[in-house]
Short mmCIF file of C-alpha atoms in Angstrom, two decimals:
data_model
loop_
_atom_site.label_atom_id
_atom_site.label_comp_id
_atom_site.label_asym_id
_atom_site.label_seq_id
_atom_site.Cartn_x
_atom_site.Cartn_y
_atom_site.Cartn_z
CA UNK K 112 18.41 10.78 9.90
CA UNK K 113 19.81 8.36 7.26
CA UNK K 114 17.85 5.95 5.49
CA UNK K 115 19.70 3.15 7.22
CA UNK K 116 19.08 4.74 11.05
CA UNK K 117 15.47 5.16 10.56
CA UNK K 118 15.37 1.64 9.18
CA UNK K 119 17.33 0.48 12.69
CA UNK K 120 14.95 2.71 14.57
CA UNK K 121 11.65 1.13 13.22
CA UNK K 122 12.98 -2.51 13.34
CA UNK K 123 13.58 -2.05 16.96
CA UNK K 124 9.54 -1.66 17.40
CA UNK K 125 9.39 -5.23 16.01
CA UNK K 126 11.90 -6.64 15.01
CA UNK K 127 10.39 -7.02 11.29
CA UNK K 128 12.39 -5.66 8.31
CA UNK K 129 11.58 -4.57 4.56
CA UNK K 130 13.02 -7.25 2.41
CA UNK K 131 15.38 -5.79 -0.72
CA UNK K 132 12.77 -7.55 -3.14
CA UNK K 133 10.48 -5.80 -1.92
CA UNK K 134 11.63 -2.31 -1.63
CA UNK K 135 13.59 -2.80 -5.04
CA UNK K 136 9.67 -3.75 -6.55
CA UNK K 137 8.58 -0.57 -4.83
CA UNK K 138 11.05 1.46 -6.72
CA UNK K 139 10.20 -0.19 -9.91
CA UNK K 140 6.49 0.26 -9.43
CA UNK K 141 7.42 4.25 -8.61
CA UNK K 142 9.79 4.34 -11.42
CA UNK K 143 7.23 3.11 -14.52
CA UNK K 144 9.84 0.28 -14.49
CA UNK K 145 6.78 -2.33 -13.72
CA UNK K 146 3.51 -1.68 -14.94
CA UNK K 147 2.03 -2.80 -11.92
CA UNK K 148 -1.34 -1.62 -10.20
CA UNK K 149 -1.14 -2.68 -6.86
CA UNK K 150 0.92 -5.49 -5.13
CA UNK K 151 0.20 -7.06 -1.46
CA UNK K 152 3.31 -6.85 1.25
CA UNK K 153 2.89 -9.67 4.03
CA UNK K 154 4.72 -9.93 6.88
CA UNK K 155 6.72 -13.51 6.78
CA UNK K 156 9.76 -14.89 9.14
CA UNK K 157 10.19 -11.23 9.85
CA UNK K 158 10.27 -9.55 6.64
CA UNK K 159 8.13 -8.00 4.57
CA UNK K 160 7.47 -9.41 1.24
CA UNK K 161 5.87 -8.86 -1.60
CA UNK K 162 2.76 -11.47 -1.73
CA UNK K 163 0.65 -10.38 -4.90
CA UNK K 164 0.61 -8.51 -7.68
CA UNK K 165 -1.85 -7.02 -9.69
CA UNK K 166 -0.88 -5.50 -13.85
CA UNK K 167 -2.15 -2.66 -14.80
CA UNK K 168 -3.33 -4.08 -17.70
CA UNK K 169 -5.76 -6.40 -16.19
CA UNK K 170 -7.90 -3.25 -15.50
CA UNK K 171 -7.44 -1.39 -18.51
CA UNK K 172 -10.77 -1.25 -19.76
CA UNK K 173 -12.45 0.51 -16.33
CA UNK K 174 -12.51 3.71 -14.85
CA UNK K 175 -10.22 4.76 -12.39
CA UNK K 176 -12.81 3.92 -10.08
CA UNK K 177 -14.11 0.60 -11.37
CA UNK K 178 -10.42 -0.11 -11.31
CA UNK K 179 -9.55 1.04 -7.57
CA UNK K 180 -13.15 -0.65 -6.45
CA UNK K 181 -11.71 -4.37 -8.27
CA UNK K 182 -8.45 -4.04 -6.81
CA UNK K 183 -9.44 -3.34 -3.40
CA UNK K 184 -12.08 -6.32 -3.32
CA UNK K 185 -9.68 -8.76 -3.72
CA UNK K 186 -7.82 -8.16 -0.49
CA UNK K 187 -8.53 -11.12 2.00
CA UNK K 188 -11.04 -9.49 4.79
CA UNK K 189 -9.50 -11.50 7.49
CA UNK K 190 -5.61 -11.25 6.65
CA UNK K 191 -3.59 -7.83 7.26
CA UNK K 192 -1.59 -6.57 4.72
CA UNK K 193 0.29 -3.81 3.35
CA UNK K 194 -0.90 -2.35 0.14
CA UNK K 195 0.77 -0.27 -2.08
CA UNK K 196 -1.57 1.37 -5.08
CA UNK K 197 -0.82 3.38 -8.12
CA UNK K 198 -3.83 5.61 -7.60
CA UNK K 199 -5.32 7.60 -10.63
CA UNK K 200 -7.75 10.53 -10.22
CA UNK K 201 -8.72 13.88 -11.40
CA UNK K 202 -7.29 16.71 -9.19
CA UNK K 203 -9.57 20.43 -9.54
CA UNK K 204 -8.55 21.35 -12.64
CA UNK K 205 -9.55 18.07 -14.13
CA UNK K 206 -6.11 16.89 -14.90
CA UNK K 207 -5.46 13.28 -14.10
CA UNK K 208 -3.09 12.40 -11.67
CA UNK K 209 -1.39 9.56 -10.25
CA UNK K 210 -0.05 8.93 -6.79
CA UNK K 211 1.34 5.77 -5.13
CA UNK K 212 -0.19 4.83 -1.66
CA UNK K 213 0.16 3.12 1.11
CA UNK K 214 -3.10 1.24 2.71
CA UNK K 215 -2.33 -0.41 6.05
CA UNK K 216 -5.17 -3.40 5.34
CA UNK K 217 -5.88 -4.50 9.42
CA UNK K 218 -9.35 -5.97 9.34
CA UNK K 219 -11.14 -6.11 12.38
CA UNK K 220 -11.58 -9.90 11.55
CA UNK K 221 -8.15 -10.54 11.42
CA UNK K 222 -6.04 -12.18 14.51
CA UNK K 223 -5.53 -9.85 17.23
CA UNK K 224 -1.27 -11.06 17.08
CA UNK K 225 -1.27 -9.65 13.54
CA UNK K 226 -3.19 -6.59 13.68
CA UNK K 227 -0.77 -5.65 16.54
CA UNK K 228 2.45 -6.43 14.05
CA UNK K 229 1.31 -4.84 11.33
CA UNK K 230 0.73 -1.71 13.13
CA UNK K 231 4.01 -1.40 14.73
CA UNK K 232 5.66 -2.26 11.94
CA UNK K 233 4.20 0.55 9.76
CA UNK K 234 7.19 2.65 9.94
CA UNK K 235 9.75 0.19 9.43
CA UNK K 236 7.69 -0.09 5.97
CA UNK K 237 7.38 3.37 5.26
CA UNK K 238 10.93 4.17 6.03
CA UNK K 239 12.03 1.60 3.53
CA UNK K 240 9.58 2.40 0.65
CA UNK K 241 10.43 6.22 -0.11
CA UNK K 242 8.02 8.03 -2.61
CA UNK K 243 4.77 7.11 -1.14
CA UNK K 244 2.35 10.21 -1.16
CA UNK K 245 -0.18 9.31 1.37
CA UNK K 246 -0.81 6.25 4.00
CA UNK K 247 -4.08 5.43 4.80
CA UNK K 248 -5.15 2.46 7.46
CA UNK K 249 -8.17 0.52 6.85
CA UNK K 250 -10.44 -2.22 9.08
CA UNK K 251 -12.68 -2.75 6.59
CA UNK K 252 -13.60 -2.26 2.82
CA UNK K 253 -15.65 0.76 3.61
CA UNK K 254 -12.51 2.72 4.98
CA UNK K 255 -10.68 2.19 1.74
CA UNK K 256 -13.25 3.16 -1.37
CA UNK K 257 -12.44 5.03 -4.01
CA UNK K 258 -13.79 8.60 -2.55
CA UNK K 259 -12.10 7.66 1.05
CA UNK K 260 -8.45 7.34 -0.93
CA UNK K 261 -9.60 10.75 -3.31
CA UNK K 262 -10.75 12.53 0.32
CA UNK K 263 -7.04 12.61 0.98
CA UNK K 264 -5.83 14.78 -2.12
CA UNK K 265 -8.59 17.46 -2.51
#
């Protein structure tokens, strides 16, 4: 299926759509164009947008980590959210690596309307934001530590 099919297909589910700032940040974040280290995607008037960013810089003086663990505190724990992250981490050979993820942030605090939205809409999102390496859903902080996102690539 073409990019533009799959995109159809998904919006169906919800009616919510990627917005093209927000997939063009994506690719810019994928690219090295941006030096970004995470950014926030909300779901507003039916699109998804990007809400926050976070620079790379910001956290240059931790560990991957520290740096993960900082970013992933400041996500609101009773407001879903899309979350993409330029993940660092040393793979078995002790090289490091970096991968861009996907965290589907649905707190089990968060209104009941929204979790359902921002679960249907998942593919809608990941149809439109090509070059993500793994997608992992969270409900709470615990689900999305720094070992739970390195669990996924050993």
């Amino acid at each position: 299926q073409s990019f533009e099919e799959r995109e159809k297909q998904a919006k169906m589910a919800t009616g919510v759509k990627v917005a093209p700032e927000t997939k063009t940040a994506f690719d810019d974040m994928k690219l090295g164009r941006t030096k970004l280290g995470m950014m926030t995607l909300a779901i507003k008037d039916g699109n998804v947008v990007v809400d926050r960013t976070f620079e790379s810089s910001d956290y240059a003086d931790m560990t991957p980590e520290q740096r993960h663990e900082a970013m992933i505190n400041s996500l609101d724990p009773k407001s879903c959210a899309y979350v993409v992250i330029d993940f660092h981490y040393k793979d078995k050979n002790d090289m490091v690596q970096q991968k861009i993820c996907l965290l589907k942030w649905i707190p089990d605090d968060s209104n009941r309307t929204d979790r359902m939205t921002y679960a249907a809409s998942t593919e809608s999102v990941k149809s439109a934001l090509v070059g993500v390496s793994k997608e992992i859903q969270a409900n709470d902080l615990s689900d999305a530590t720094y070992a739970e996102f390195l669990a996924k690539f050993q």
